[in-house]
Coordinates of N, CA and C in Angstrom, one line a residue:
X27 N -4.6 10.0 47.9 CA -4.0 8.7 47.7 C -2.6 8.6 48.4
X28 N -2.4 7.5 48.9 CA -1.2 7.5 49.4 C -0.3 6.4 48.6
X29 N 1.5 6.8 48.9 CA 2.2 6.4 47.8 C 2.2 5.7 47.3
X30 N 1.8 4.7 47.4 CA 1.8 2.8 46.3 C 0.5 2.6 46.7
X31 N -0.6 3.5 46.2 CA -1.9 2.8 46.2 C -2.1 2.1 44.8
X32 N -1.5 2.9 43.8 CA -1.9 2.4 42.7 C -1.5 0.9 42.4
X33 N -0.5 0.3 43.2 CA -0.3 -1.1 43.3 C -1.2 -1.9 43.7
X34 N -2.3 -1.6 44.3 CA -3.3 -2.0 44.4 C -4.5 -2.3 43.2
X35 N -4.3 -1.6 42.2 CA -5.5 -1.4 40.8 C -5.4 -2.6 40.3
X36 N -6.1 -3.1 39.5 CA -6.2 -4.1 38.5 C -5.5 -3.8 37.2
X37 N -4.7 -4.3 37.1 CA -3.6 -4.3 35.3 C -4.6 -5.7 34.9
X38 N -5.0 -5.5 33.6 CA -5.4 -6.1 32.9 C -4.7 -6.2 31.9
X39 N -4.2 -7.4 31.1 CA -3.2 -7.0 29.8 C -4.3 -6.4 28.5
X40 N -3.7 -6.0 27.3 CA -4.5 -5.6 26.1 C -4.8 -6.9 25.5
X41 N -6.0 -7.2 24.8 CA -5.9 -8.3 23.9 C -5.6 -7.9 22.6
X42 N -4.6 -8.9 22.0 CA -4.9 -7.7 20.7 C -5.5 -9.2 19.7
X43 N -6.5 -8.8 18.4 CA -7.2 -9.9 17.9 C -6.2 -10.5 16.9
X44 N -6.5 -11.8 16.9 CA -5.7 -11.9 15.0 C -6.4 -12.0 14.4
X45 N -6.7 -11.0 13.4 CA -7.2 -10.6 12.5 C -6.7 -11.3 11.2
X46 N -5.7 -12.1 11.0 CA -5.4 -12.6 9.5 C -5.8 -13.2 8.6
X47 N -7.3 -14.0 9.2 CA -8.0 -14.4 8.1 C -9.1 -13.9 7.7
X48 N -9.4 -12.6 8.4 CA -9.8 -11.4 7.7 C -9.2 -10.7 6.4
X49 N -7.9 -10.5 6.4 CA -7.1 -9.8 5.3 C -7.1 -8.3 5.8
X50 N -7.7 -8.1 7.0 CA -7.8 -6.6 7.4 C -6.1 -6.5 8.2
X51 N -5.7 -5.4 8.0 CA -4.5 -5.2 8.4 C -4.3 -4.7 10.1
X52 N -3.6 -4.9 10.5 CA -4.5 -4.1 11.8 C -2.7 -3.1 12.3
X53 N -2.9 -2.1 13.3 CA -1.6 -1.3 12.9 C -1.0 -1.7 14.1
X54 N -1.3 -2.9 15.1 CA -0.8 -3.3 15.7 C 0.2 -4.5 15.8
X55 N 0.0 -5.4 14.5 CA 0.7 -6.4 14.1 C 1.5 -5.9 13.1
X56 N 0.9 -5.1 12.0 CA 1.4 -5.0 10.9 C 3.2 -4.1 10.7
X57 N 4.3 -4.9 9.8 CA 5.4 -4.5 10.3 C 5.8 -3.9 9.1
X58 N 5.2 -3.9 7.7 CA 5.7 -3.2 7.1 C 6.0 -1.9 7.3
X59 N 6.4 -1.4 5.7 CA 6.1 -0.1 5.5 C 4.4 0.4 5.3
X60 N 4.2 1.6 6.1 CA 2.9 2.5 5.7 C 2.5 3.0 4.3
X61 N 1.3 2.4 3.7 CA 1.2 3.2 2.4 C 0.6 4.7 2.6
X62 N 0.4 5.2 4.1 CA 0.0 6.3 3.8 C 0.6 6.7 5.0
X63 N 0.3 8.3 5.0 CA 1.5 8.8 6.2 C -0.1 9.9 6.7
X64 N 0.5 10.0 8.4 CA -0.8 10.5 9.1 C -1.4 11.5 8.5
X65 N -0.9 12.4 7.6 CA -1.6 13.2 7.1 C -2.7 13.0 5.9
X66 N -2.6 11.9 5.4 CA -3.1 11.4 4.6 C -3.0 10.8 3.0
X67 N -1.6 11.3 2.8 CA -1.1 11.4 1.3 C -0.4 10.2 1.7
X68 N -0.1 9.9 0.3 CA 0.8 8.8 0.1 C 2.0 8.5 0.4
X69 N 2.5 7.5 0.6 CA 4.1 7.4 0.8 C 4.4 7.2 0.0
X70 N 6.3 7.8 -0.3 CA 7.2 7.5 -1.3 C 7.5 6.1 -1.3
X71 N 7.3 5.7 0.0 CA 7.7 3.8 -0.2 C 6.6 3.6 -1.0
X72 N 5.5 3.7 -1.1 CA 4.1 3.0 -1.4 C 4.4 3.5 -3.1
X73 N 4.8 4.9 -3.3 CA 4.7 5.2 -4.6 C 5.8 4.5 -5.8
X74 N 7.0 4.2 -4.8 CA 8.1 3.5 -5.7 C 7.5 1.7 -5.5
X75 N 6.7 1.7 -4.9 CA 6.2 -0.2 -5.2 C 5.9 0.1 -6.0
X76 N 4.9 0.8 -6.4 CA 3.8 1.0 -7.5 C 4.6 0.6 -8.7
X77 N 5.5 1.8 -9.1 CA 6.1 2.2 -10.1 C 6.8 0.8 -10.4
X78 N 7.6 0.4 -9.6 CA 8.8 -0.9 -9.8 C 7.5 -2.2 -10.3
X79 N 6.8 -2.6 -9.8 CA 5.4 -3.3 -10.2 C 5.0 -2.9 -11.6
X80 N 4.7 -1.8 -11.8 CA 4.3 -1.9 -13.1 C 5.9 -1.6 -14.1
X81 N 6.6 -1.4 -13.9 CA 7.6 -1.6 -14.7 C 7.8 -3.1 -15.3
X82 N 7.5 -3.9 -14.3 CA 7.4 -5.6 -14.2 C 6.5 -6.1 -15.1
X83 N 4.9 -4.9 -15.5 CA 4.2 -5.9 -16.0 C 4.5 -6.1 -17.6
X84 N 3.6 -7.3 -17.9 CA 4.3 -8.1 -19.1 C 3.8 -6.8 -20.3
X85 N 4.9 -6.7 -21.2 CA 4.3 -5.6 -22.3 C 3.4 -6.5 -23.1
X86 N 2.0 -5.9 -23.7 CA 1.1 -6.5 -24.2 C 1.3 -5.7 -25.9
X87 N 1.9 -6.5 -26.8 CA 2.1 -5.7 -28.1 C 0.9 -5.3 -28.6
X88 N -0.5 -5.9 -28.7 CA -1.5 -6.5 -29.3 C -2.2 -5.1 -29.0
X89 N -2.1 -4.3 -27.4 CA -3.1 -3.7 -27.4 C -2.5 -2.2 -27.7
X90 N -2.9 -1.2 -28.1 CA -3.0 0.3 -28.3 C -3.3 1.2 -27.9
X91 N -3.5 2.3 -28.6 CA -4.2 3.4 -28.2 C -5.1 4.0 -29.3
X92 N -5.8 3.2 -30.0 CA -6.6 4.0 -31.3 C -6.4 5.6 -31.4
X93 N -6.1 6.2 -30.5 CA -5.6 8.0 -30.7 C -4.6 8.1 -31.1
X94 N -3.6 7.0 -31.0 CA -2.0 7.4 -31.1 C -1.7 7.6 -32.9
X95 N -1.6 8.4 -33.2 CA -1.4 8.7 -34.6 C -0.1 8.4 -35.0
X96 N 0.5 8.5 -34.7 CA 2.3 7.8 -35.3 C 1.8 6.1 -35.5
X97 N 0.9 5.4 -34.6 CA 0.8 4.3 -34.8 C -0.1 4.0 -35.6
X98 N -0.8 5.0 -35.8 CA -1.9 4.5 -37.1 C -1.3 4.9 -38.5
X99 N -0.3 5.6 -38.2 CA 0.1 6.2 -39.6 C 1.2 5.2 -39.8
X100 N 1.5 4.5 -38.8 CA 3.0 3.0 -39.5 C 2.3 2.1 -40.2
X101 N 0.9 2.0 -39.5 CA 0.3 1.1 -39.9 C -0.6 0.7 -41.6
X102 N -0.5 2.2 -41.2 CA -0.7 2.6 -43.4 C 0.0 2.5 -44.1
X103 N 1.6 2.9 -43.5 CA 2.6 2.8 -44.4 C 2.6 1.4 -44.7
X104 N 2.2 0.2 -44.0 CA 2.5 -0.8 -44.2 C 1.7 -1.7 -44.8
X105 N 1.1 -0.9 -45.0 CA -0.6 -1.9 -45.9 C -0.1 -1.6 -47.6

């Protein structure tokens, strides 16, 4: 090949799809943070959403743990 042959080739650009009314993420648009890291485990960003999220949800008084024994025994005290 001689020196500027390659200026000759065809460049084609990439298409890339929009995928967003799929809900599929795709790793070419997407700008967050990664919930998983190439090795396959989770990320600390992904694990501290989690935790702050459920810190958020609403406490439900109503529901239990039928095992929990301190609560079954207040509950006698009180009958």
């Amino acid at each position: 090949l001689e020196r500027h042959d390659w200026r000759k080739l065809l460049v084609q650009p990439v298409a890339v799809p929009n995928l967003a009314h799929t809900g599929i993420r795709s790793a070419y648009t997407y700008n967050g943070v990664p919930a998983l890291r190439p090795d396959g485990t989770v990320s600390s960003a992904c694990k501290r959403h989690i935790a702050e999220e459920f810190k958020n949800l609403p406490q439900n008084t109503t529901a239990y743990d039928p095992l929990d024994m301190s609560r079954r025994d207040k509950d006698k005290r009180l009958k």
